[in-house]
Coordinates of C-alpha atoms in Angstrom, one line a residue:
X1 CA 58.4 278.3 147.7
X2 CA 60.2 279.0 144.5
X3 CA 59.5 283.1 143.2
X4 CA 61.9 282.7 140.7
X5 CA 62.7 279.4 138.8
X6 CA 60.5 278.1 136.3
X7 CA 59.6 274.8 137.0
X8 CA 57.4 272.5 134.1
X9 CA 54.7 269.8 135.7
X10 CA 55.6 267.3 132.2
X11 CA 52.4 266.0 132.4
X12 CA 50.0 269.1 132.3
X13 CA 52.7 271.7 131.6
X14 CA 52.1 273.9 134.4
X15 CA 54.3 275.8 136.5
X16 CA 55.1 274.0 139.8
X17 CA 56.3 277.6 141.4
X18 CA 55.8 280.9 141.3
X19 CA 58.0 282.9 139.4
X20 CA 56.4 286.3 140.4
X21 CA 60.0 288.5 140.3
X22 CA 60.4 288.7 136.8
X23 CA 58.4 289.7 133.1
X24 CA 60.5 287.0 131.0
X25 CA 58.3 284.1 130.5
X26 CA 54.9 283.4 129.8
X27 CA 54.0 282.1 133.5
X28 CA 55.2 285.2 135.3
X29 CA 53.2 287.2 132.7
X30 CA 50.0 286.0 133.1
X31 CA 49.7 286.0 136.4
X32 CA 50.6 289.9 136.7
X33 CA 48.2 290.2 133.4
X34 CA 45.6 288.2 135.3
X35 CA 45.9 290.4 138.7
X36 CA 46.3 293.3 136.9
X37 CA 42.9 293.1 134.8
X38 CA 40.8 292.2 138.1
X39 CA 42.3 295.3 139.7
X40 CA 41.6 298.2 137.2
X41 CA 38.1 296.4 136.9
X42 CA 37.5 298.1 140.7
X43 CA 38.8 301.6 139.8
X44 CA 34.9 302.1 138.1
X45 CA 33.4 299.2 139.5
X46 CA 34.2 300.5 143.2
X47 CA 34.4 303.9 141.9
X48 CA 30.6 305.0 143.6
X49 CA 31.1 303.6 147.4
X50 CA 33.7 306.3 148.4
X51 CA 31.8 309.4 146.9
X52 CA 27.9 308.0 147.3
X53 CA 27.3 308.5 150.8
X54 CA 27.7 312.3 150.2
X55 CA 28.7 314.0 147.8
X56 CA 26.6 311.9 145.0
X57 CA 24.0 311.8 147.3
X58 CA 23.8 315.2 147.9
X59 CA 24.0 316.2 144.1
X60 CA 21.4 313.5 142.7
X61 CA 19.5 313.9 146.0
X62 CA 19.4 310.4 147.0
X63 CA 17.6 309.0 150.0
X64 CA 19.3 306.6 152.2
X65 CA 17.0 303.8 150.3
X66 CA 18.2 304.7 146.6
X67 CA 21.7 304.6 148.2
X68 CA 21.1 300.9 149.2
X69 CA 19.2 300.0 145.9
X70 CA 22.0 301.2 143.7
X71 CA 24.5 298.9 145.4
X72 CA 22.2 296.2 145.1
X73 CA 21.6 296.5 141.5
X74 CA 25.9 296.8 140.9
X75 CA 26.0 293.7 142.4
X76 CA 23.1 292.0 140.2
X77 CA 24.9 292.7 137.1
X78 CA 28.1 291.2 138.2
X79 CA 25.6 288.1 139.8
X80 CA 24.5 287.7 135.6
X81 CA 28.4 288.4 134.1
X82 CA 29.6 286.0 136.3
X83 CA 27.3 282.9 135.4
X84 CA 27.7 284.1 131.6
X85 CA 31.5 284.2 132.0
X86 CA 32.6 281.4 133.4
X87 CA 30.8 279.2 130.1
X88 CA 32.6 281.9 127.7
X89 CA 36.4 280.9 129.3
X90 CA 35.9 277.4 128.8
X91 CA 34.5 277.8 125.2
X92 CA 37.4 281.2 123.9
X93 CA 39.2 280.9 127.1
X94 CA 39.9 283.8 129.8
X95 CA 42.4 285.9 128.5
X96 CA 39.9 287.3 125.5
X97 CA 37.2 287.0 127.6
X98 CA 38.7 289.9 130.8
X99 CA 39.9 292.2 128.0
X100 CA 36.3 292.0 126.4
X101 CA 34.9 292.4 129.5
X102 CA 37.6 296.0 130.4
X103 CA 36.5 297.3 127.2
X104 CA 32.7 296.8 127.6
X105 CA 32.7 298.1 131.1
X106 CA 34.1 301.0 130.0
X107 CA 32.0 302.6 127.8
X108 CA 29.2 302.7 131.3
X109 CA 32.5 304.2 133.3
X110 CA 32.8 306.5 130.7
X111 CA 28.7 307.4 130.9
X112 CA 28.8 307.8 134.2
X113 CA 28.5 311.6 134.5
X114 CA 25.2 311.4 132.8
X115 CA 23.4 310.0 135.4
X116 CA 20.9 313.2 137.2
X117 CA 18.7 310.6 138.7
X118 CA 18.0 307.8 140.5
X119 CA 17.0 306.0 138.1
X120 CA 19.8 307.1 135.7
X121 CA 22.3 306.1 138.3
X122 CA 21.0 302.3 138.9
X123 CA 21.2 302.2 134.4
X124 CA 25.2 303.1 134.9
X125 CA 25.7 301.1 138.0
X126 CA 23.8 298.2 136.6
X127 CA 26.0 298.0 133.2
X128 CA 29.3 298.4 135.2
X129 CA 28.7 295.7 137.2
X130 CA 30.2 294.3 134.2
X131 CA 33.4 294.7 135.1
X132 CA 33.1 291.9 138.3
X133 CA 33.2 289.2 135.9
X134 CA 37.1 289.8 135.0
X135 CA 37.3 287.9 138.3
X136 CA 36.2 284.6 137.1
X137 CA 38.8 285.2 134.5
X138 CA 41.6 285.9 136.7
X139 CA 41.0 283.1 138.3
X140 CA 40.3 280.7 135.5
X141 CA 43.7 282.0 133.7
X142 CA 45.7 281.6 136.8
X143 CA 44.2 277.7 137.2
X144 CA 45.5 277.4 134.0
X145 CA 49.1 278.0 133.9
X146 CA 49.8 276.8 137.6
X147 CA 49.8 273.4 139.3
X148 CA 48.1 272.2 142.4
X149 CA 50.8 272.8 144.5
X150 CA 50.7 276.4 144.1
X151 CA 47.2 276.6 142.5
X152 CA 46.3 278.3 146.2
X153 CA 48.7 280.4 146.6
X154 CA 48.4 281.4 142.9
X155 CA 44.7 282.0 142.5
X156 CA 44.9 283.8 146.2
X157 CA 47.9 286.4 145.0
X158 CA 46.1 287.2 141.8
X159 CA 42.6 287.5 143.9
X160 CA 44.2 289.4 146.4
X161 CA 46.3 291.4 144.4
X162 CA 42.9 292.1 142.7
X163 CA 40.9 292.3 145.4
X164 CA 43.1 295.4 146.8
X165 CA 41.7 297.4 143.9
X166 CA 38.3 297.9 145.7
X167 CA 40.6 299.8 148.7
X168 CA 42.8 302.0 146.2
X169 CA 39.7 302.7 144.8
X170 CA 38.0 304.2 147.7
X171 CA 41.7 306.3 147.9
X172 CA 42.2 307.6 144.4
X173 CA 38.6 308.5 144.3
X174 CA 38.8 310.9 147.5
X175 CA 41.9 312.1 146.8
X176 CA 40.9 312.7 143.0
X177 CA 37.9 314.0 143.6
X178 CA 39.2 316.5 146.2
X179 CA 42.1 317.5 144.1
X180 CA 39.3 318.7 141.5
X181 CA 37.4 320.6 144.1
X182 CA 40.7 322.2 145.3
X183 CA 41.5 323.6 141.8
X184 CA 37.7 325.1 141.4
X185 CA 35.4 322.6 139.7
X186 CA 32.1 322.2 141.7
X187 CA 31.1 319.1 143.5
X188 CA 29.0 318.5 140.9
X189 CA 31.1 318.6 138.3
X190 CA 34.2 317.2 140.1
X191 CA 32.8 313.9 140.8
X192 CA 31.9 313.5 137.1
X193 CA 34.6 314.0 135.8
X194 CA 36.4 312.0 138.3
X195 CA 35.2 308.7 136.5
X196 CA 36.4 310.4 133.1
X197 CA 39.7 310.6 134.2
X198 CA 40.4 308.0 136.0
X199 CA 38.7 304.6 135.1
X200 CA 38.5 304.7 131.4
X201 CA 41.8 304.9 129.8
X202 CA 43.5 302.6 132.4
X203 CA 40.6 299.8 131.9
X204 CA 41.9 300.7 128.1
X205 CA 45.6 300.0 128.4
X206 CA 44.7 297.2 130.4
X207 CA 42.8 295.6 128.3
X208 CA 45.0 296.4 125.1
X209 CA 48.0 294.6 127.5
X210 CA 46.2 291.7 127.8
X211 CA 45.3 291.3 123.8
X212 CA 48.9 292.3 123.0
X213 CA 51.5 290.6 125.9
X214 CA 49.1 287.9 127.3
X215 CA 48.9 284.2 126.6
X216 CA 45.6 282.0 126.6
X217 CA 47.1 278.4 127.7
X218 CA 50.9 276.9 128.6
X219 CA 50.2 275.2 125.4
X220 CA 49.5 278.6 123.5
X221 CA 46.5 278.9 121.3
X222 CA 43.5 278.1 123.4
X223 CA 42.1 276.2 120.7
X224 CA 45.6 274.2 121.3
X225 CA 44.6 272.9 125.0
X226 CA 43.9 269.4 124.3
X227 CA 47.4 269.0 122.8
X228 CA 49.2 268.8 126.0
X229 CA 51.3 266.2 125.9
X230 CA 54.3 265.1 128.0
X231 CA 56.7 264.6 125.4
X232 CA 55.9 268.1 123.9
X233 CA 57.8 269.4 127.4
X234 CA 61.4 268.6 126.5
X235 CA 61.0 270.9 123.4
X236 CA 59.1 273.5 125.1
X237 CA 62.2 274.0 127.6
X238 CA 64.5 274.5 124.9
X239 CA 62.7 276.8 123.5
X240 CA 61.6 278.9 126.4
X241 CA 65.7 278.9 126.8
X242 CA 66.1 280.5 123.4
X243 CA 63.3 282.6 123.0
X244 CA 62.9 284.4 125.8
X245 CA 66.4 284.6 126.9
X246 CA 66.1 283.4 130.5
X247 CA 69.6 284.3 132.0
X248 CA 68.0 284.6 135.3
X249 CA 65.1 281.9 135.3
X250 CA 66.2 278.5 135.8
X251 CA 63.9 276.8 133.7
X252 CA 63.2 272.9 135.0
X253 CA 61.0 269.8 134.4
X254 CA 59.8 268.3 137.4
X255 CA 57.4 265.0 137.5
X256 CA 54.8 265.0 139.6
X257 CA 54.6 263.5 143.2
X258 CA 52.9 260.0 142.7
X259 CA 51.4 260.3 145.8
X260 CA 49.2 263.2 145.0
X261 CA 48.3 262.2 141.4
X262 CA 44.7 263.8 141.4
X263 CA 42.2 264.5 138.4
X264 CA 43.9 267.9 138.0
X265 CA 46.9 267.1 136.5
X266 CA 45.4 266.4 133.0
X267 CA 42.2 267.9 133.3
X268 CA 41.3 270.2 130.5
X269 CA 38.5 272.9 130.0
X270 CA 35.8 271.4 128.1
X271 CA 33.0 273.7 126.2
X272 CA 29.9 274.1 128.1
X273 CA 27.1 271.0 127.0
X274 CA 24.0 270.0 128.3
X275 CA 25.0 267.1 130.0
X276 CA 28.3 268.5 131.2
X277 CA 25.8 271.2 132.7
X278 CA 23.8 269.0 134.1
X279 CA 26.7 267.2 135.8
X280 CA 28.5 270.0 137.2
X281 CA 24.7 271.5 138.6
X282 CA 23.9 268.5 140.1
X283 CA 27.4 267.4 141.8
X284 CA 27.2 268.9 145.8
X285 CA 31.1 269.7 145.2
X286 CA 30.1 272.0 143.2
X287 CA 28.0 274.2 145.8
X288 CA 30.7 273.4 148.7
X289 CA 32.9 276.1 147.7
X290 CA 30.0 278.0 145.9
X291 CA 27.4 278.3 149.6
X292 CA 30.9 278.9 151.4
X293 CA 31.9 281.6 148.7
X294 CA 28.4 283.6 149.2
X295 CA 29.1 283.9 153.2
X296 CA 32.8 285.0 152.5
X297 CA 32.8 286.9 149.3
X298 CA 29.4 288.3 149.7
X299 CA 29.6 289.7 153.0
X300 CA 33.1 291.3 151.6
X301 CA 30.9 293.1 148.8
X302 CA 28.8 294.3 151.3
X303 CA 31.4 295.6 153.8
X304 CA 33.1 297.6 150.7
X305 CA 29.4 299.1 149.4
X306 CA 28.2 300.3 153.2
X307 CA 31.4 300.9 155.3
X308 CA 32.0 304.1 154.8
X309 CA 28.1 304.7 154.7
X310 CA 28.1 302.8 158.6
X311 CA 31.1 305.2 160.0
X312 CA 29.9 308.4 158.6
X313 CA 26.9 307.5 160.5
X314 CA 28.4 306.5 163.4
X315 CA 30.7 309.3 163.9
X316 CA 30.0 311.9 161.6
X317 CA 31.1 315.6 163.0
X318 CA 33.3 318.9 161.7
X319 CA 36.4 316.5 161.8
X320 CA 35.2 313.4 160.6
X321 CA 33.3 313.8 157.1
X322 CA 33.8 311.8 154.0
X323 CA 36.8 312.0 152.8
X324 CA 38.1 310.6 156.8
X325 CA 35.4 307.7 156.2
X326 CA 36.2 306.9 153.1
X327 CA 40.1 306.4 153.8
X328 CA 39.0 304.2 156.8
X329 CA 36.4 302.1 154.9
X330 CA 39.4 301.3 152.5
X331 CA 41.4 299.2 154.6
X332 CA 38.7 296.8 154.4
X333 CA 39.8 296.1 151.0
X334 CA 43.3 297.2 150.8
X335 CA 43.8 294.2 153.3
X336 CA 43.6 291.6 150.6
X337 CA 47.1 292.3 149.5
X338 CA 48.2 290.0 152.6
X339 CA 45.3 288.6 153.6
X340 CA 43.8 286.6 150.8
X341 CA 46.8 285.3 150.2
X342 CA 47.2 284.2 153.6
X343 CA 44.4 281.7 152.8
X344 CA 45.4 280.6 149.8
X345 CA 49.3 279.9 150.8
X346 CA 47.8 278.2 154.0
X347 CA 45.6 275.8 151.8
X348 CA 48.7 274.9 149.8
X349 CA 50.4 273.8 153.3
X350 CA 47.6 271.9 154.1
X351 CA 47.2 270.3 151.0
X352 CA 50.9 268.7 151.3
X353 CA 49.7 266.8 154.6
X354 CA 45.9 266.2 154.5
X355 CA 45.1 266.7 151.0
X356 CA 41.8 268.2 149.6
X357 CA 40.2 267.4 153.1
X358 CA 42.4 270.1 154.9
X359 CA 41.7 272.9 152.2
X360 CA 37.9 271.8 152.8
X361 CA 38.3 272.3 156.6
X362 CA 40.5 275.5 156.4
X363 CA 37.5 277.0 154.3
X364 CA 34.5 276.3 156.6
X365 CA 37.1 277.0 159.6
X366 CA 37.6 280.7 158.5
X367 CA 34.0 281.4 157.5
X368 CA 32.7 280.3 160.7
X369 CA 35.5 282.7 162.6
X370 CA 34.1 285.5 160.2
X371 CA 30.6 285.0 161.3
X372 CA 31.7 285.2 164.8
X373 CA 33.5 287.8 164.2
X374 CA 30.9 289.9 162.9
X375 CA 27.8 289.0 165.4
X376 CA 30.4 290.2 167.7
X377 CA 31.4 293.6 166.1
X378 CA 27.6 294.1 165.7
X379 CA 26.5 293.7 169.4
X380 CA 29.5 295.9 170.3
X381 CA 27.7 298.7 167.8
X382 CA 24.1 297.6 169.1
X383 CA 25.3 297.9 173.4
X384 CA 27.6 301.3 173.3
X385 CA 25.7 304.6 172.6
X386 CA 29.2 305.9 171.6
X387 CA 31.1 302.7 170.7
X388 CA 35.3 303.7 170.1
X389 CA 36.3 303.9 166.9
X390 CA 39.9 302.3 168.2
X391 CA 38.1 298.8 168.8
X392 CA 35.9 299.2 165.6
X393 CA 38.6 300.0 163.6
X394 CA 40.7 297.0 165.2
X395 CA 37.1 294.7 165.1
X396 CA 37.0 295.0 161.3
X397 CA 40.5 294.6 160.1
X398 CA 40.3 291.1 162.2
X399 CA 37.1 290.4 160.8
X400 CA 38.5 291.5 157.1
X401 CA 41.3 288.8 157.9
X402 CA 39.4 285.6 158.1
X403 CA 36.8 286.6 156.1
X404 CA 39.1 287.3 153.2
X405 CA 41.4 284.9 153.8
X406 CA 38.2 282.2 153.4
X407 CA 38.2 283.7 150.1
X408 CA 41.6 282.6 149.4
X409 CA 41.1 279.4 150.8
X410 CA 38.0 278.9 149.1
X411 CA 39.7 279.7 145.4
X412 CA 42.4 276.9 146.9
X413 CA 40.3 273.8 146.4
X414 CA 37.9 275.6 143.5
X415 CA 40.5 273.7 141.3
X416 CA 40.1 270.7 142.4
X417 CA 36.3 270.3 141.9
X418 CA 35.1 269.5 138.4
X419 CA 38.3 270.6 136.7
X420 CA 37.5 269.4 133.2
X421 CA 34.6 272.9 133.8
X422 CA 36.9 275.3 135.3
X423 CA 35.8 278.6 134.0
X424 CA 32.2 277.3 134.3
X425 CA 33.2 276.4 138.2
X426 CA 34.2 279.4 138.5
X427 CA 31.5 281.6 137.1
X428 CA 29.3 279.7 139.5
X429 CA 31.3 280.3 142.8
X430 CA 32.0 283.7 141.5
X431 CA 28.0 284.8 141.0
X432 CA 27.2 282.6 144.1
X433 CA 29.6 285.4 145.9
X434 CA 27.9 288.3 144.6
X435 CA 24.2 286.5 145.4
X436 CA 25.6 286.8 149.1
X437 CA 26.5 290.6 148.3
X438 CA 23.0 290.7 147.0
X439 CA 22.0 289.1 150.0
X440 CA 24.0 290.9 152.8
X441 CA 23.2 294.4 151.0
X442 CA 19.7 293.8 151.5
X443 CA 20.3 293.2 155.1
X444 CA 22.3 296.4 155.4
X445 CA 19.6 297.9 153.1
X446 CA 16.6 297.0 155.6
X447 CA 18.5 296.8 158.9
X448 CA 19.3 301.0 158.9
X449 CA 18.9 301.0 162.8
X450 CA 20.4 300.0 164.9
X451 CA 23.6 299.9 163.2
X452 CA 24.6 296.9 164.6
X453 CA 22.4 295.0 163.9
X454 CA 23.1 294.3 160.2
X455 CA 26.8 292.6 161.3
X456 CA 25.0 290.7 163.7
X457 CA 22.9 289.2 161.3
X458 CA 25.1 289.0 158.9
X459 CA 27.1 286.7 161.1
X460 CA 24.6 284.8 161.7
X461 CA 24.0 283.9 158.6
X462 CA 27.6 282.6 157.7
X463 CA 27.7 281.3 161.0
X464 CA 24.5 278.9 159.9
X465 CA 25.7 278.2 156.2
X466 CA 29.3 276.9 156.9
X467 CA 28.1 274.8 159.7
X468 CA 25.9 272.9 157.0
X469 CA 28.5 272.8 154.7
X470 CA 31.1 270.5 156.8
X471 CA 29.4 267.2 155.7
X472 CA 29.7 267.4 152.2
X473 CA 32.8 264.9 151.2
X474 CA 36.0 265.9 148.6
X475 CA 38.5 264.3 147.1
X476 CA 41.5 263.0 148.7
X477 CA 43.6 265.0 146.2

């Protein structure tokens, strides 16, 4: 695959590769723009999980219920952002929409101290849910600079690149949070002003980046989409060449391969009507990915909120406390740097030999190894009285590879159905991913004891969904 070269789709203006190794053109920018955004969304989004199961606990005085309701309601917001977003990006496109999105969820991240309550902590948590929507825009932006052979791995870098915010989260929180402690502010104080110093001014700068650097389509103004036009290209090389200097980017035009001529190579985001809404609703492609995305995405929310929560429990003593639980827990996320792009580079292979069928099939495939995965993690938990923390540990991080990489699978053939509504695909795949954290939480929430038994359930569940999903038919390309 090409990480360097430029190379134009003429007929969509696209970039055919990835040009991820430099800053000097407007592909390569977006991408690290859109990444970039999802990922400081999770320093305050993610910012509760590492210090809730004890220290916030502790100072709000929490039960083990409020615990579970608070990530619950986090992941309602971000259920309502995302159905809202996806709509908005077709209509002013994604790259105003994420830095809108930084700059509202901060002003709750920067609120967050103020919470002394129960109630006062499901307010902030509730309004910086927000900040989950800036994945439908990641995606959405990424869809539109890139082409369908690299659409997967594209949208699965950025994701995953993303994604691995919720791990350095659970990290930079610990660590900061520790740090404050060490030089003499109070647990009560030091987690307060952890989210102070930490979350606001980066989601800031971010979001200022994105306003300033960023660009909203190949063809430039948003409002400019529908002028994509082939012979437009030839110019647009020349004067990628000349403006932006490009002594190290070879800059090309490539047609497209005739044999994989699809919908998606001139299909343009449309604003949100009724009948476009009732078309997209109505069309089972749409809830392939969306039902697959709920089992995948969902139980990866869940896993994040609870993990640390499940080990402290498991193994809590004088050597093993928060701050070891926390770091553990993280791995969870911090895998997506490799592993959901694993699953979206994978769907690109398949896509060259079997089309949109094999990205279908590579989907389900991994979301049914991720429910088996988990039932058996969970009846490991359930049958030990003292179950290792060695096979646990080595359990979850091959659990957090197919279930993650379905993710990046999944966001791998989200392109391909009902392109002309991208952002609103999106938005609906995205919420439908934070219904299943809804979902899962709510089984972690009410399945306390045994521990187990929420994975096993869990596991069933995706097991059950994917299984239903396999007859639903997509295109051949």
């Amino acid at each position: 695959m090409n990480f360097k070269g430029v190379v134009i789709n003429p007929v969509n203006q696209k970039c055919s590769s990835l040009p991820l190794f430099s800053l000097r053109n407007q592909y390569s920018i977006t991408f690290h723009l859109a990444w970039l955004g999802f990922f400081v969304a999770f320093l305050s989004w993610f910012a509760f999980s590492p210090l809730i199961p004890d220290v916030i606990k502790q100072d709000l005085q929490l039960t083990s219920a409020q615990v579970g309701n608070s990530n619950v309601v986090s992941l309602c917001a971000t259920l309502l952002v995302r159905v809202v977003a996806g709509p908005l990006v077709d209509r002013f496109g994604p790259r105003k929409v994420m830095a809108s999105l930084l700059i509202l969820g901060a002003i709750p991240s920067g609120l967050a101290g103020t919470a002394h309550t129960a109630n006062g902590l499901y307010i902030i948590r509730f309004f910086i849910g927000i900040l989950g929507g800036t994945f439908v825009t990641c995606q959405a932006w990424t869809t539109a600079f890139f082409d369908k052979n690299v659409i997967g791995t594209a949208n699965a870098l950025a994701a995953g690149w993303g994604n691995a915010g919720g791990g350095v989260t659970f990290v930079v929180m610990i660590s900061l949070y520790n740090a404050l402690v060490s030089d003499g502010l109070k647990p009560h104080a030091a987690w307060r002003a952890a989210f102070a110093i930490v979350p606001v001014p980066i989601l800031l700068v971010v979001a200022a980046a994105i306003l300033i650097l960023g660009t909203d389509h190949p063809a430039g103004k948003w409002s400019d989409r529908h002028q994509v036009l082939t012979h437009r290209v030839d110019h647009r090389q020349d004067d990628l060449e000349k403006k932006e200097d490009l002594e190290d980017i070879q800059v090309t035009v490539t047609p497209a391969d005739p044999k994989m001529v699809s919908e998606l190579d001139t299909a343009v985001n449309e604003s949100l009507t009724w009948e476009l809404t009732s078309k997209v609703i109505s069309a089972p492609l749409t809830w392939l990915p969306a039902f697959a995305y709920l089992t995948t995405f969902g139980y990866e929310l869940a896993i994040d909120a609870n993990l640390a929560a499940v080990l402290l429990s498991l193994y809590k003593s004088p050597t093993f406390g928060q701050t070891k639980s926390g770091y553990i827990a993280s791995i969870f996320g911090l895998l997506n740097v490799f592993t959901r792009p694993l699953g979206g580079y994978l769907g690109d292979l398949i896509y060259k030999k079997w089309g949109v069928p094999g990205k279908k099939h590579l989907m389900i495939f991994l979301g049914i190894t991720q429910g088996l995965l988990s039932v058996g993690l969970g009846l490991y938990i359930d049958n030990h009285h003292h179950p290792s923390m060695t096979v646990v540990i080595v359990l979850l991080v091959i659990l957090a590879t197919a279930c993650e990489a379905a993710n990046g699978a999944n966001f791998s053939l989200v392109p391909h159905c009902n392109p002309c509504s991208n952002g609103f695909m999106s938005g609906i795949v995205g919420s439908m991913g934070n219904l299943g954290g809804i979902i899962f939480a709510l089984v972690f929430r009410f399945q306390p004891s045994p521990l187990g038994k929420a994975f096993w359930i869990s596991g069933t569940i995706a097991l059950g969904i994917n299984v239903l999903l396999l007859p639903i038919r997509v295109p051949r390309v």
